[in-house]
Tab-separated table of C-alpha atoms and ligand atoms in Angstrom:
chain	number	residue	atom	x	y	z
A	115	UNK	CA	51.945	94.545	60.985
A	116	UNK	CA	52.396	91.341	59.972
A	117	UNK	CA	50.019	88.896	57.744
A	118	UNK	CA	49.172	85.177	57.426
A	119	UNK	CA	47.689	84.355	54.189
A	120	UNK	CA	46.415	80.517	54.598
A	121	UNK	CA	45.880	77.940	51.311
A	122	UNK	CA	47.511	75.429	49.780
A	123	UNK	CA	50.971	76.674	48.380
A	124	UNK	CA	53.041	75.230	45.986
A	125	UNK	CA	56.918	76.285	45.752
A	126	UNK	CA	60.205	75.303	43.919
A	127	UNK	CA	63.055	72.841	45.860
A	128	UNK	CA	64.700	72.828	42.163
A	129	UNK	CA	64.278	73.658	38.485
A	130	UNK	CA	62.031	71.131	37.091
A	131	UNK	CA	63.725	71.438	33.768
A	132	UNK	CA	66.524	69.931	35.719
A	133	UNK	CA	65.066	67.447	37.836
A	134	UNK	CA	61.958	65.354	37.653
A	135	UNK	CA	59.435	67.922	37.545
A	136	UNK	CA	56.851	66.464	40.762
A	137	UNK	CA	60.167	66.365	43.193
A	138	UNK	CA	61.060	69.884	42.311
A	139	UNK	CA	57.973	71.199	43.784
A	140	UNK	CA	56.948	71.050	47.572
A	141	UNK	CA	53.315	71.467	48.248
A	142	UNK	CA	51.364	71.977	51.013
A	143	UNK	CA	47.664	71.722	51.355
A	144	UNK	CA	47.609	73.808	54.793
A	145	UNK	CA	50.322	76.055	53.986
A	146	UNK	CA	51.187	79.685	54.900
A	147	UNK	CA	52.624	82.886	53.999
A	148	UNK	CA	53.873	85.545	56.849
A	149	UNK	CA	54.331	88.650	55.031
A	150	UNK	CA	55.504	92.185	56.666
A	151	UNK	CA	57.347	95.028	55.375
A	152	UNK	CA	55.973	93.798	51.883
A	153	UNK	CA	57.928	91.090	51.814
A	154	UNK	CA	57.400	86.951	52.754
A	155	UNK	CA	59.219	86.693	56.152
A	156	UNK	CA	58.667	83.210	56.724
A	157	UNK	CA	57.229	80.654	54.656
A	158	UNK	CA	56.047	76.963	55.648
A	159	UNK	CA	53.356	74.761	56.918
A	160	UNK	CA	50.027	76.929	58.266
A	161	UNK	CA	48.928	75.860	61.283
A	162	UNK	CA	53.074	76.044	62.613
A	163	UNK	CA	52.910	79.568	61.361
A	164	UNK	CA	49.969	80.123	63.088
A	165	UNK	CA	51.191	79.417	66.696
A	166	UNK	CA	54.587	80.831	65.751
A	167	UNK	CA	53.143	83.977	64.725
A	168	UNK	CA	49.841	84.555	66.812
A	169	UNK	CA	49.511	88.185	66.880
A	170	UNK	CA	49.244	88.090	62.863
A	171	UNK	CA	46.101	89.147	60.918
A	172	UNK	CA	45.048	85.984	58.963
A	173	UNK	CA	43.224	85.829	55.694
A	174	UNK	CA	42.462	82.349	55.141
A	175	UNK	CA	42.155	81.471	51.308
A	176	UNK	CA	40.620	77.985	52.028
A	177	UNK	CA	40.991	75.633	49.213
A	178	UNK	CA	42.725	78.288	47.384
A	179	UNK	CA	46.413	78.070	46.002
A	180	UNK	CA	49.032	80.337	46.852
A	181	UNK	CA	52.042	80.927	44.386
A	182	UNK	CA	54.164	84.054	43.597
A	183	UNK	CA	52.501	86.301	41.582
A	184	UNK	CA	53.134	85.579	37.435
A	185	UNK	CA	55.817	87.289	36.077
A	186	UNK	CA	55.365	88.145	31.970
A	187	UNK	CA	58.616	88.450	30.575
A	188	UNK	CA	58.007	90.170	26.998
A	189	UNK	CA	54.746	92.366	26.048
A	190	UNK	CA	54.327	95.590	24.605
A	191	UNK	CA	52.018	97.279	26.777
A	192	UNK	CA	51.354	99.913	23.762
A	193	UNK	CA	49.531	97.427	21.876
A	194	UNK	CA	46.574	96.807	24.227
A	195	UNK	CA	44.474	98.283	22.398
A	196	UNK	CA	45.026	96.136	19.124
A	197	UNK	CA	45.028	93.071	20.816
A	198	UNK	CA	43.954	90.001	18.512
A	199	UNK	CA	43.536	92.034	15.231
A	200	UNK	CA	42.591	89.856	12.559
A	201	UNK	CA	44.313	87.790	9.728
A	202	UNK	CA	48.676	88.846	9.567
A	203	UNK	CA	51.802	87.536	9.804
A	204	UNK	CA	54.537	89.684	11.399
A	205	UNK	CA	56.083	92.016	9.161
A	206	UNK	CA	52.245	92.860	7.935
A	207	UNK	CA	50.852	92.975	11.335
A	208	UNK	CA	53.109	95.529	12.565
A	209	UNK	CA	52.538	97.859	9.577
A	210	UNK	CA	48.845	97.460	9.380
A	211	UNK	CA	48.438	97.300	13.175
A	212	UNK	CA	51.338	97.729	15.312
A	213	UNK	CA	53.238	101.199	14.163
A	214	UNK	CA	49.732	103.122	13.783
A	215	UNK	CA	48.993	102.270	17.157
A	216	UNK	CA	51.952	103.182	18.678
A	217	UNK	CA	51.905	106.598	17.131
A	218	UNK	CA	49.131	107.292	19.180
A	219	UNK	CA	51.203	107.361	22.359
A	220	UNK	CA	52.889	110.502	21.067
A	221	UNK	CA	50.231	111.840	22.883
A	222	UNK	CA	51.267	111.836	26.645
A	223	UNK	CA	47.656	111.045	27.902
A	224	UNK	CA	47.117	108.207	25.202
A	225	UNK	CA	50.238	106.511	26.891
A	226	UNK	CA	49.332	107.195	30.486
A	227	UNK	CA	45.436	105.810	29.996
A	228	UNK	CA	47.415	102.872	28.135
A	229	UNK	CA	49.777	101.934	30.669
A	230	UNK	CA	47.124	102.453	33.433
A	231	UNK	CA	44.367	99.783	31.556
A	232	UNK	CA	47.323	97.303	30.894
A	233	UNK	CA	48.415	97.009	34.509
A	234	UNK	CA	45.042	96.731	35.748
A	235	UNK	CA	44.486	94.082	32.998
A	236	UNK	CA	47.820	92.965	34.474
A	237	UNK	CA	46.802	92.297	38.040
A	238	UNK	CA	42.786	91.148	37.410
A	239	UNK	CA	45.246	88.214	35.614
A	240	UNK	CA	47.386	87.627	38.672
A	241	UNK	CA	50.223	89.163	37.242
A	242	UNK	CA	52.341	91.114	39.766
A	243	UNK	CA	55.788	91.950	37.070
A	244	UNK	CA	56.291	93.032	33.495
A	245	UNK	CA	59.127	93.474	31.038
A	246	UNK	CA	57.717	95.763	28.712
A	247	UNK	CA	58.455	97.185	25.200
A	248	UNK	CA	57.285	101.154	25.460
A	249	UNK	CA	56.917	103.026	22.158
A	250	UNK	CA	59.736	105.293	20.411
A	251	UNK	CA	58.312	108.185	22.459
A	252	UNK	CA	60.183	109.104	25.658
A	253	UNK	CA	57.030	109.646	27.542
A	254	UNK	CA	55.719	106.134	26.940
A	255	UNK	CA	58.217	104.966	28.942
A	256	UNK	CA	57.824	107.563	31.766
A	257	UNK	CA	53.931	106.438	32.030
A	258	UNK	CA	54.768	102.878	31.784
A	259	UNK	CA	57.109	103.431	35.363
A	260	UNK	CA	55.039	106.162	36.516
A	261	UNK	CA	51.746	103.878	36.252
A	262	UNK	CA	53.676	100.633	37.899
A	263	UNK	CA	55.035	103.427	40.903
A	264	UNK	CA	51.363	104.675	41.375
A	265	UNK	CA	50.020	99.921	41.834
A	266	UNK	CA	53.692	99.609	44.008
A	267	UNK	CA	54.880	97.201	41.370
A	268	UNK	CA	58.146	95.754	40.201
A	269	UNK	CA	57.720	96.276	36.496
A	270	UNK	CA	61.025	96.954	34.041
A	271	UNK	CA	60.513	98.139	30.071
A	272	UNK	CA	62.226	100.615	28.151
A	273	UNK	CA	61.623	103.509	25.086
A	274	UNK	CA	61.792	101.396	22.083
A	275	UNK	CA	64.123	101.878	19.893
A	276	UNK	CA	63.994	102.407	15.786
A	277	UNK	CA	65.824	104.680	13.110
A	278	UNK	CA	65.081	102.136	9.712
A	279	UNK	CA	62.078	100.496	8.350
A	280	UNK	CA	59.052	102.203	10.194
A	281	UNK	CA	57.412	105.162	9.380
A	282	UNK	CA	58.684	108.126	9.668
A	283	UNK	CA	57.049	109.544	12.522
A	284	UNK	CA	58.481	106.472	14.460
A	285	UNK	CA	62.049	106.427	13.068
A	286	UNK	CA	64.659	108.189	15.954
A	287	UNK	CA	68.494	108.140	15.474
A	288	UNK	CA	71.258	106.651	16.899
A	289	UNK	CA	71.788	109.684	18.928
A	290	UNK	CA	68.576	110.456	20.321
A	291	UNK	CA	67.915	106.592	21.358
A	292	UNK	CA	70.786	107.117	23.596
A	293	UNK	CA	70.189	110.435	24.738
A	294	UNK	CA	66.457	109.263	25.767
A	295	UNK	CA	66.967	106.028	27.067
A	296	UNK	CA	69.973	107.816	28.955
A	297	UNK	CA	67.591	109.927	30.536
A	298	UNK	CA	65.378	107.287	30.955
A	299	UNK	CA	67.777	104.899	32.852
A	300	UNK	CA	69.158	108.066	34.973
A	301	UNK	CA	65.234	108.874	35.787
A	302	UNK	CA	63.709	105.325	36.736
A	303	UNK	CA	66.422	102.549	36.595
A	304	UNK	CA	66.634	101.609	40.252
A	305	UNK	CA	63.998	103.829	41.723
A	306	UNK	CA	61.480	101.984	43.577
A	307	UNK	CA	60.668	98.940	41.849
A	308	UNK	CA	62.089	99.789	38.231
A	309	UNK	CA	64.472	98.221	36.274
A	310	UNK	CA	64.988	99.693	32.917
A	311	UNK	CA	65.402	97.836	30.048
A	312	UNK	CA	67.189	98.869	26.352
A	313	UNK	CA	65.219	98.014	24.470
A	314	UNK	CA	66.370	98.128	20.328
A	315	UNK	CA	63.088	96.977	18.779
A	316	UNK	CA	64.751	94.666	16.534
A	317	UNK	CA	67.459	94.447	13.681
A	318	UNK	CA	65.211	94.911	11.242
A	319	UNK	CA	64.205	98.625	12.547
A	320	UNK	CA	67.586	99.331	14.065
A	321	UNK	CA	70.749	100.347	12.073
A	322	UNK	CA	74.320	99.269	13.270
A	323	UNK	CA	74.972	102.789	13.975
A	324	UNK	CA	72.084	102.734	16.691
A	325	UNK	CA	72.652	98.662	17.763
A	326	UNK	CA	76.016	100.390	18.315
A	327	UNK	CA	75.099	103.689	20.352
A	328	UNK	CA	72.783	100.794	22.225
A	329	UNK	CA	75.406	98.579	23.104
A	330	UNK	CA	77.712	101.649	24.555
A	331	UNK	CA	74.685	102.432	26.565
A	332	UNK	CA	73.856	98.676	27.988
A	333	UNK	CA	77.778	98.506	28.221
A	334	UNK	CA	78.276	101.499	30.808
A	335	UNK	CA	75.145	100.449	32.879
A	336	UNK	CA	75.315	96.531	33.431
A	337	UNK	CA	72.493	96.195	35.576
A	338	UNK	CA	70.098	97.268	33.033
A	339	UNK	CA	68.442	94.236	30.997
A	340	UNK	CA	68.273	94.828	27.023
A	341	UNK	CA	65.071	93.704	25.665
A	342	UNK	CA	64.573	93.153	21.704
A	343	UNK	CA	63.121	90.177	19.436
A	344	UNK	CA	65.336	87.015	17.742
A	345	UNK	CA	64.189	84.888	14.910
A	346	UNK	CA	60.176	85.197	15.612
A	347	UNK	CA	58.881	84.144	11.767
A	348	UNK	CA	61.758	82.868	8.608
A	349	UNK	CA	60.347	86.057	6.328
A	350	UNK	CA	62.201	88.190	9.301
A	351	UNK	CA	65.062	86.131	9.806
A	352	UNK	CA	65.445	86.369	5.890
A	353	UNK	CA	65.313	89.817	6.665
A	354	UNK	CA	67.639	90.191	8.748
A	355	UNK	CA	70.040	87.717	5.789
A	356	UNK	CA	69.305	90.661	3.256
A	357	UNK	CA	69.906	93.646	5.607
A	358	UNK	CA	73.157	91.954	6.788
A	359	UNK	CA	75.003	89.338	4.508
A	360	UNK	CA	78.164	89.977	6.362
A	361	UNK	CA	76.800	87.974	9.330
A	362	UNK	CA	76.562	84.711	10.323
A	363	UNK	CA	73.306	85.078	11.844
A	364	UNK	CA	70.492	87.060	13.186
A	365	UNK	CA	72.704	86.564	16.399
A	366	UNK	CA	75.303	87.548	15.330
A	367	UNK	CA	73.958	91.294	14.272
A	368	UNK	CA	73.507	91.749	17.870
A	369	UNK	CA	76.320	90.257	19.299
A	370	UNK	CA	78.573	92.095	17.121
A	371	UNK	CA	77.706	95.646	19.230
A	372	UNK	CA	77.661	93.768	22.535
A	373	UNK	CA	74.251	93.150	23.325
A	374	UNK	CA	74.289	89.477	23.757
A	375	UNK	CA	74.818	88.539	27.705
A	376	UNK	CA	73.515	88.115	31.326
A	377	UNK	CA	69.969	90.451	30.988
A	378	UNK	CA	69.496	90.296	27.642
A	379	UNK	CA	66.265	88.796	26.546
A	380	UNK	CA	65.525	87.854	23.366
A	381	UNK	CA	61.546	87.317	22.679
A	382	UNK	CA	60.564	84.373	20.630
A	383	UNK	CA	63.835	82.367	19.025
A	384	UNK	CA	61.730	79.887	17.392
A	385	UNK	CA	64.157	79.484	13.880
A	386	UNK	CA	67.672	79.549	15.229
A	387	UNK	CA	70.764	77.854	14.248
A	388	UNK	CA	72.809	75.508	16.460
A	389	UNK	CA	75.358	78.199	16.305
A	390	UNK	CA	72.869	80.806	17.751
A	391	UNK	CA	71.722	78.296	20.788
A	392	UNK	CA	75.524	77.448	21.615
A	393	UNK	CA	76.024	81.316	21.867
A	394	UNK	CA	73.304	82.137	23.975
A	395	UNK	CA	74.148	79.404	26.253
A	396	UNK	CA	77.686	80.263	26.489
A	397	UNK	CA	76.942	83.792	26.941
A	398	UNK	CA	74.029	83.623	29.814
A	399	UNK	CA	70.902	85.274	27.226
A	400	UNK	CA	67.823	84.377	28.392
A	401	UNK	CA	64.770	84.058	25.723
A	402	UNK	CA	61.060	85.081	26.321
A	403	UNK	CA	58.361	82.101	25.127
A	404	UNK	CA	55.544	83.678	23.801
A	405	UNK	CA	53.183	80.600	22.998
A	406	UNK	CA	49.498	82.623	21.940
A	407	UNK	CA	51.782	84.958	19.852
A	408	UNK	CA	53.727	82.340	18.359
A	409	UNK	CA	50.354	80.697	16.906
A	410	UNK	CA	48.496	83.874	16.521
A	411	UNK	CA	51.028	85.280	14.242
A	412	UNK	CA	51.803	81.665	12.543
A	413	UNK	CA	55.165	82.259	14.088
A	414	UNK	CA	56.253	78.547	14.725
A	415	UNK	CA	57.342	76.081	17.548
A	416	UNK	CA	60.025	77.194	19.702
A	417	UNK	CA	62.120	74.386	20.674
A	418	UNK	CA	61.210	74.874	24.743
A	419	UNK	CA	62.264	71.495	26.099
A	420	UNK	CA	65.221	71.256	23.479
A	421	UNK	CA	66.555	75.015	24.955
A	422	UNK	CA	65.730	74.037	28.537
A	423	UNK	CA	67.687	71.031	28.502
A	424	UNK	CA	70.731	72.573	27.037
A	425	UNK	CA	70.605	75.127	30.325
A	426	UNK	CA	69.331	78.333	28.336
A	427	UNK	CA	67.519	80.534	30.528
A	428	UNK	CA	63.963	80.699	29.409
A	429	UNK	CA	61.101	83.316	30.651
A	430	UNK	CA	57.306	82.829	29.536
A	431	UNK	CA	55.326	85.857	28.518
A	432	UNK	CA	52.211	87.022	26.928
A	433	UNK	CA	54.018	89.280	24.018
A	434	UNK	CA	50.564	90.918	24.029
A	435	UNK	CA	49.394	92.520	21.772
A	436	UNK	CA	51.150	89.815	19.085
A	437	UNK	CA	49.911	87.438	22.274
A	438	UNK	CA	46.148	87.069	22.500
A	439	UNK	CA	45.557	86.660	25.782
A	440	UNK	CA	46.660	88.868	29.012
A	441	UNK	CA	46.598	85.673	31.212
A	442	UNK	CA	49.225	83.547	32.067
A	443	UNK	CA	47.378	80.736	32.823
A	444	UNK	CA	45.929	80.752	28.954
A	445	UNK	CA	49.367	81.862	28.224
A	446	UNK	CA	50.748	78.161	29.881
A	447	UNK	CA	48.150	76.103	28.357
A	448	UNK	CA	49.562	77.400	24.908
A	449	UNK	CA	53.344	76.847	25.694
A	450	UNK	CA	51.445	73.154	26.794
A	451	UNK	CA	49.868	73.240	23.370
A	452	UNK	CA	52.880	73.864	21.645
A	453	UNK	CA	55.019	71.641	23.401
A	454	UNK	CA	52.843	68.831	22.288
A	455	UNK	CA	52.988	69.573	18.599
A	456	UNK	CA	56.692	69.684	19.427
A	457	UNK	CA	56.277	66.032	20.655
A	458	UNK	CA	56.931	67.000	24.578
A	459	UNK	CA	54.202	67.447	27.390
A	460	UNK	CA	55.186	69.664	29.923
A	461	UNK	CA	54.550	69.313	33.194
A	462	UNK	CA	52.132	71.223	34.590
A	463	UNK	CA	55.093	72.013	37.676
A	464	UNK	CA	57.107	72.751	34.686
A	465	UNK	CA	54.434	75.269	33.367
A	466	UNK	CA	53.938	77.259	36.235
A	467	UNK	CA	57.777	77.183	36.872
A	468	UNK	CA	58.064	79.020	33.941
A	469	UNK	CA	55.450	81.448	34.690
A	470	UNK	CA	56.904	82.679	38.602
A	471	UNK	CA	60.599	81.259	38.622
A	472	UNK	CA	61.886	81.171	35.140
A	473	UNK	CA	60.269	84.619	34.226
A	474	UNK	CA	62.221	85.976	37.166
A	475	UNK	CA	65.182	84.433	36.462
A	476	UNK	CA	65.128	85.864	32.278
A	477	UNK	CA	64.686	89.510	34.430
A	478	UNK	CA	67.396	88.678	36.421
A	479	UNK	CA	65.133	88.876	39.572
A	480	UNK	CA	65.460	85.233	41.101
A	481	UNK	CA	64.487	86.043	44.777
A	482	UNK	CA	63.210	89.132	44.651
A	483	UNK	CA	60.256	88.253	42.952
A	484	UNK	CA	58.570	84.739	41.417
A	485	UNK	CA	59.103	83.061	44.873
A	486	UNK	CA	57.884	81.685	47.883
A	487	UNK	CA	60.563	82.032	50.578
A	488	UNK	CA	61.889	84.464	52.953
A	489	UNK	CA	62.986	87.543	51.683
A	490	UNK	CA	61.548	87.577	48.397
A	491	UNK	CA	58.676	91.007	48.014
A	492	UNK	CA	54.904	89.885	48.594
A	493	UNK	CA	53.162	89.773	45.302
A	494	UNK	CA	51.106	86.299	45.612
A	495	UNK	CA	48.449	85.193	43.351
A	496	UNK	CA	45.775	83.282	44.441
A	497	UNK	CA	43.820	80.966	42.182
A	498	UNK	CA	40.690	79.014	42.700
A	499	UNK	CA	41.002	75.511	41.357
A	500	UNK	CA	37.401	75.221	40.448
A	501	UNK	CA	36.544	78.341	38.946
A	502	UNK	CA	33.933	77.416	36.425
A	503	UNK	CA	31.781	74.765	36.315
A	504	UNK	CA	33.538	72.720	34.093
A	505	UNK	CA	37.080	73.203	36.038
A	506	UNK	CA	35.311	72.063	39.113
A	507	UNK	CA	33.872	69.212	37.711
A	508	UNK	CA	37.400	67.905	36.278
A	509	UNK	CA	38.954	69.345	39.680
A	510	UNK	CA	36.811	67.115	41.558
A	511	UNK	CA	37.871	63.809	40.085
A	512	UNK	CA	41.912	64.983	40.779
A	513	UNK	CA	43.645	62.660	42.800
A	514	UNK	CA	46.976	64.658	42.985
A	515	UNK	CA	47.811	68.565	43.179
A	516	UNK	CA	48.868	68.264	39.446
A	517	UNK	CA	45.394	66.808	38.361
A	518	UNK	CA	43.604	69.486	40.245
A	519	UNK	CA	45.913	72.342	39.028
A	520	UNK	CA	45.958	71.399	35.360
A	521	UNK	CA	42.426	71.942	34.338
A	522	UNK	CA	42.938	75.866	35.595
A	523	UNK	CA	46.654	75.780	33.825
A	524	UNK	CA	44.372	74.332	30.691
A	525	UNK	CA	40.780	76.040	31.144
A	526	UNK	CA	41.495	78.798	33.568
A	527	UNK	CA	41.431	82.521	32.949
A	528	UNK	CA	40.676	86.157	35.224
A	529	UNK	CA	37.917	84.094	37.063
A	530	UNK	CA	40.378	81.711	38.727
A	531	UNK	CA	41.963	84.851	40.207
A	532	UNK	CA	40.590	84.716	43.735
A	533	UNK	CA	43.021	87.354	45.263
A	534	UNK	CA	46.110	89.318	44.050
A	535	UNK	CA	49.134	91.066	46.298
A	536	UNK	CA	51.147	93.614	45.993
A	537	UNK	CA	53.989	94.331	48.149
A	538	UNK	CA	52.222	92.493	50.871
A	539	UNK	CA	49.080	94.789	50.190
A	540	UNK	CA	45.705	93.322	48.941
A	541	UNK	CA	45.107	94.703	45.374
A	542	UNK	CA	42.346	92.189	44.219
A	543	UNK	CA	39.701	92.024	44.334
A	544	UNK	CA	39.830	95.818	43.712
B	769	GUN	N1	59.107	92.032	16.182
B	769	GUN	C1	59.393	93.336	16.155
B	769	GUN	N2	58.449	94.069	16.781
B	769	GUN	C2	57.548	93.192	17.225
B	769	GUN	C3	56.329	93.324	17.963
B	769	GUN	O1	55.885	94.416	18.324
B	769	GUN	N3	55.668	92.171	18.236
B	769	GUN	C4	56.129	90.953	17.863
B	769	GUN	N4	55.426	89.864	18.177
B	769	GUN	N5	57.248	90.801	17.165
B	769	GUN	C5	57.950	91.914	16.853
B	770	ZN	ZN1	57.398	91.319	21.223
């Protein structure tokens, strides 16, 4: 059967990191979406989709605007339930908060009722993909894919890995992080919508001897990502100086056991060298910005426009629960935020590029997902531009697209979620 959603839509010509941001972006206030097979078949202006198409069921979202459905490139969906817990800084956060929560997903049914809330948290946000940190236990990543399988979404994540520097009932080896994430990426890496991800927490928790084992794994299946966190707060990256004086840089201690390339993605990289940003360029990394974690934490300013501009790939996520927010629109208005106290204001094309386009690109999923054009799988957001009284009264005074989509980048939250797709099926409202 095929589908016509109807609304205004909004897609990408071009990166607008690359180009002036309002050409990039074609939009349409009468456009349309054909969907069948759970994917966009064609994609254009509405009322020529109509007539081309009229045995189609149309939904007709009005006012409404269409874009791919947001794509969160770094969040731990273990630490849902510690979301914005009060008054630490990194290293403190994770031992006061952080490990003791994710020793509670030993527990099988802990991880399942976990995974389950954060994807439905997830999609009442309008976001369709995830790249996910699980915890050290096997089974938290076998609930993370088995709750994604159970919504039909493209999610990827991974068992995280640590044998130094957490406690002990957290601490694996080199051995058994390969052994499990081998079993992991033999049970769910490909199947249905699941990409896995190796995922070595960071240097800090991970000894040479496992970065090593990890690096064997990532190097005999390519086509997983590798997931883990770069130069997020200066008491880490000191850290990392003490732990490893031979090296250059925090970089470095990854790059040394081959886990610097095309999929990796390195959350945060707010305090790096020019020698780090030259590498990552020349070797394809892509980073995760994780604005409401970055202030929450007292993490810093990542350079955004500075690492756009010198073509590093660049994914936006929530990095909940470090992130306070699950919503990528609250997520944008903070990489806005930060921008400015950077000195840059990003455009809000350039904003929700980030959250559809350049998320998918970081997950090395440009065209599958975080796109409206043929081909690419049917999870849409929908957002209502005037979704509280005080969006709609700024809304209403917009002369342009970008002046009415700005106060929901800026204001928005779950109620600007009118509708939500999944594969071309209707998942919200529920
Ligand atoms: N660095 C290492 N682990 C974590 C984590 O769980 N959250 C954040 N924000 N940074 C980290
Ligand atoms: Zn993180």
């Amino acid at each position: 059967m095929q589908q016509l959603l109807l609304g205004q839509t909004l897609a990408f010509a071009a990166d607008p990191f690359a180009t002036p941001p309002e050409g990039a972006a074609i939009h349409d206030s009468r456009g349309g979406v054909l969907v069948e097979n759970g994917r966009i078949a064609a994609f254009g202006h509405g009322p020529d989709l109509r007539r081309a198409h009229p045995r189609a069921a149309v939904t007709d979202h009005g006012e409404a605007l269409i874009l791919p459905g947001f794509v969160d490139a770094h969040m731990h969906y273990p630490q849902t339930g510690i979301v914005a817990s009060w008054g630490k800084r990194l290293i403190d956060w994770l031992e006061t908060y952080t490990f003791p929560e994710e020793a509670r997903l030993a527990d099988p049914a802990v991880a399942r009722q976990t995974a389950a809330l954060t994807l439905d948290l997830a999609l009442d946000h309008g976001t369709t993909t995830l790249l996910s940190f699980c915890t050290i236990h096997e089974g938290s990543a076998d609930a993370w894919f088995e709750a994604a399988e159970a919504r039909g979404m493209r999610v990827a994540g991974g068992r995280t890995c640590m044998d130094r520097n957490a406690p002990a009932s957290l601490r694996d080896t080199p051995q058994s992080a390969h052994d499990e994430s081998a079993r992991l990426i033999a049970r769910w890496h490909g199947r249905g919508r699941a990409t896995y991800a190796i995922t070595p927490r960071f240097t800090p928790t991970s000894s040479p001897a496992q970065l090593e084992a990890l690096g064997a794994l990532w190097a005999a299946h390519p086509t997983c990502l590798m997931q883990t966190h770069l130069s997020e707060q200066t008491d880490e990256v000191e850290w990392v100086r003490r732990l490893h004086p031979e090296a250059r840089d925090y970089l470095e201690t990854y790059d040394r056991w081959g886990l610097v390339g095309p999929g990796a993605v390195f959350g945060h990289a707010i305090h790096l060298t020019p020698r780090e940003r030259a590498r990552l360029r020349e070797a394809g990394a892509a980073l995760a910005h994780c604005p409401t974690s970055n202030a929450f934490i007292g993490s810093g300013l990542m350079d955004l426009a500075g690492l756009r501009a010198s073509g590093i790939p660049v994914g936006l996520a929530t990095d909940t629960g470090g992130g306070s927010s699950f919503s990528m629109l609250r997520t944008m208005a903070a990489a806005y935020e930060i921008a400015q106290l950077g000195g840059h204001a990003l455009h809000p094309a350039q904003l929700l590029w980030l959250a559809t386009e350049g998320s998918a690109a970081a997950l090395r999923l440009s065209g599958v997902v975080g796109r409206l054009a043929p081909g690419a799988e049917a999870d849409l957001v929908v957002l209502d531009l005037a979704s509280t009284p005080a969006i709609a009264q700024r809304a209403a005074r917009a002369g342009t697209l970008w002046e009415a989509v700005f106060p929901t980048i800026m204001m928005g939250d779950d109620r600007a979620v009118r509708a939500v797709y999944v594969g071309g099926r209707r998942v919200r409202p529920a």
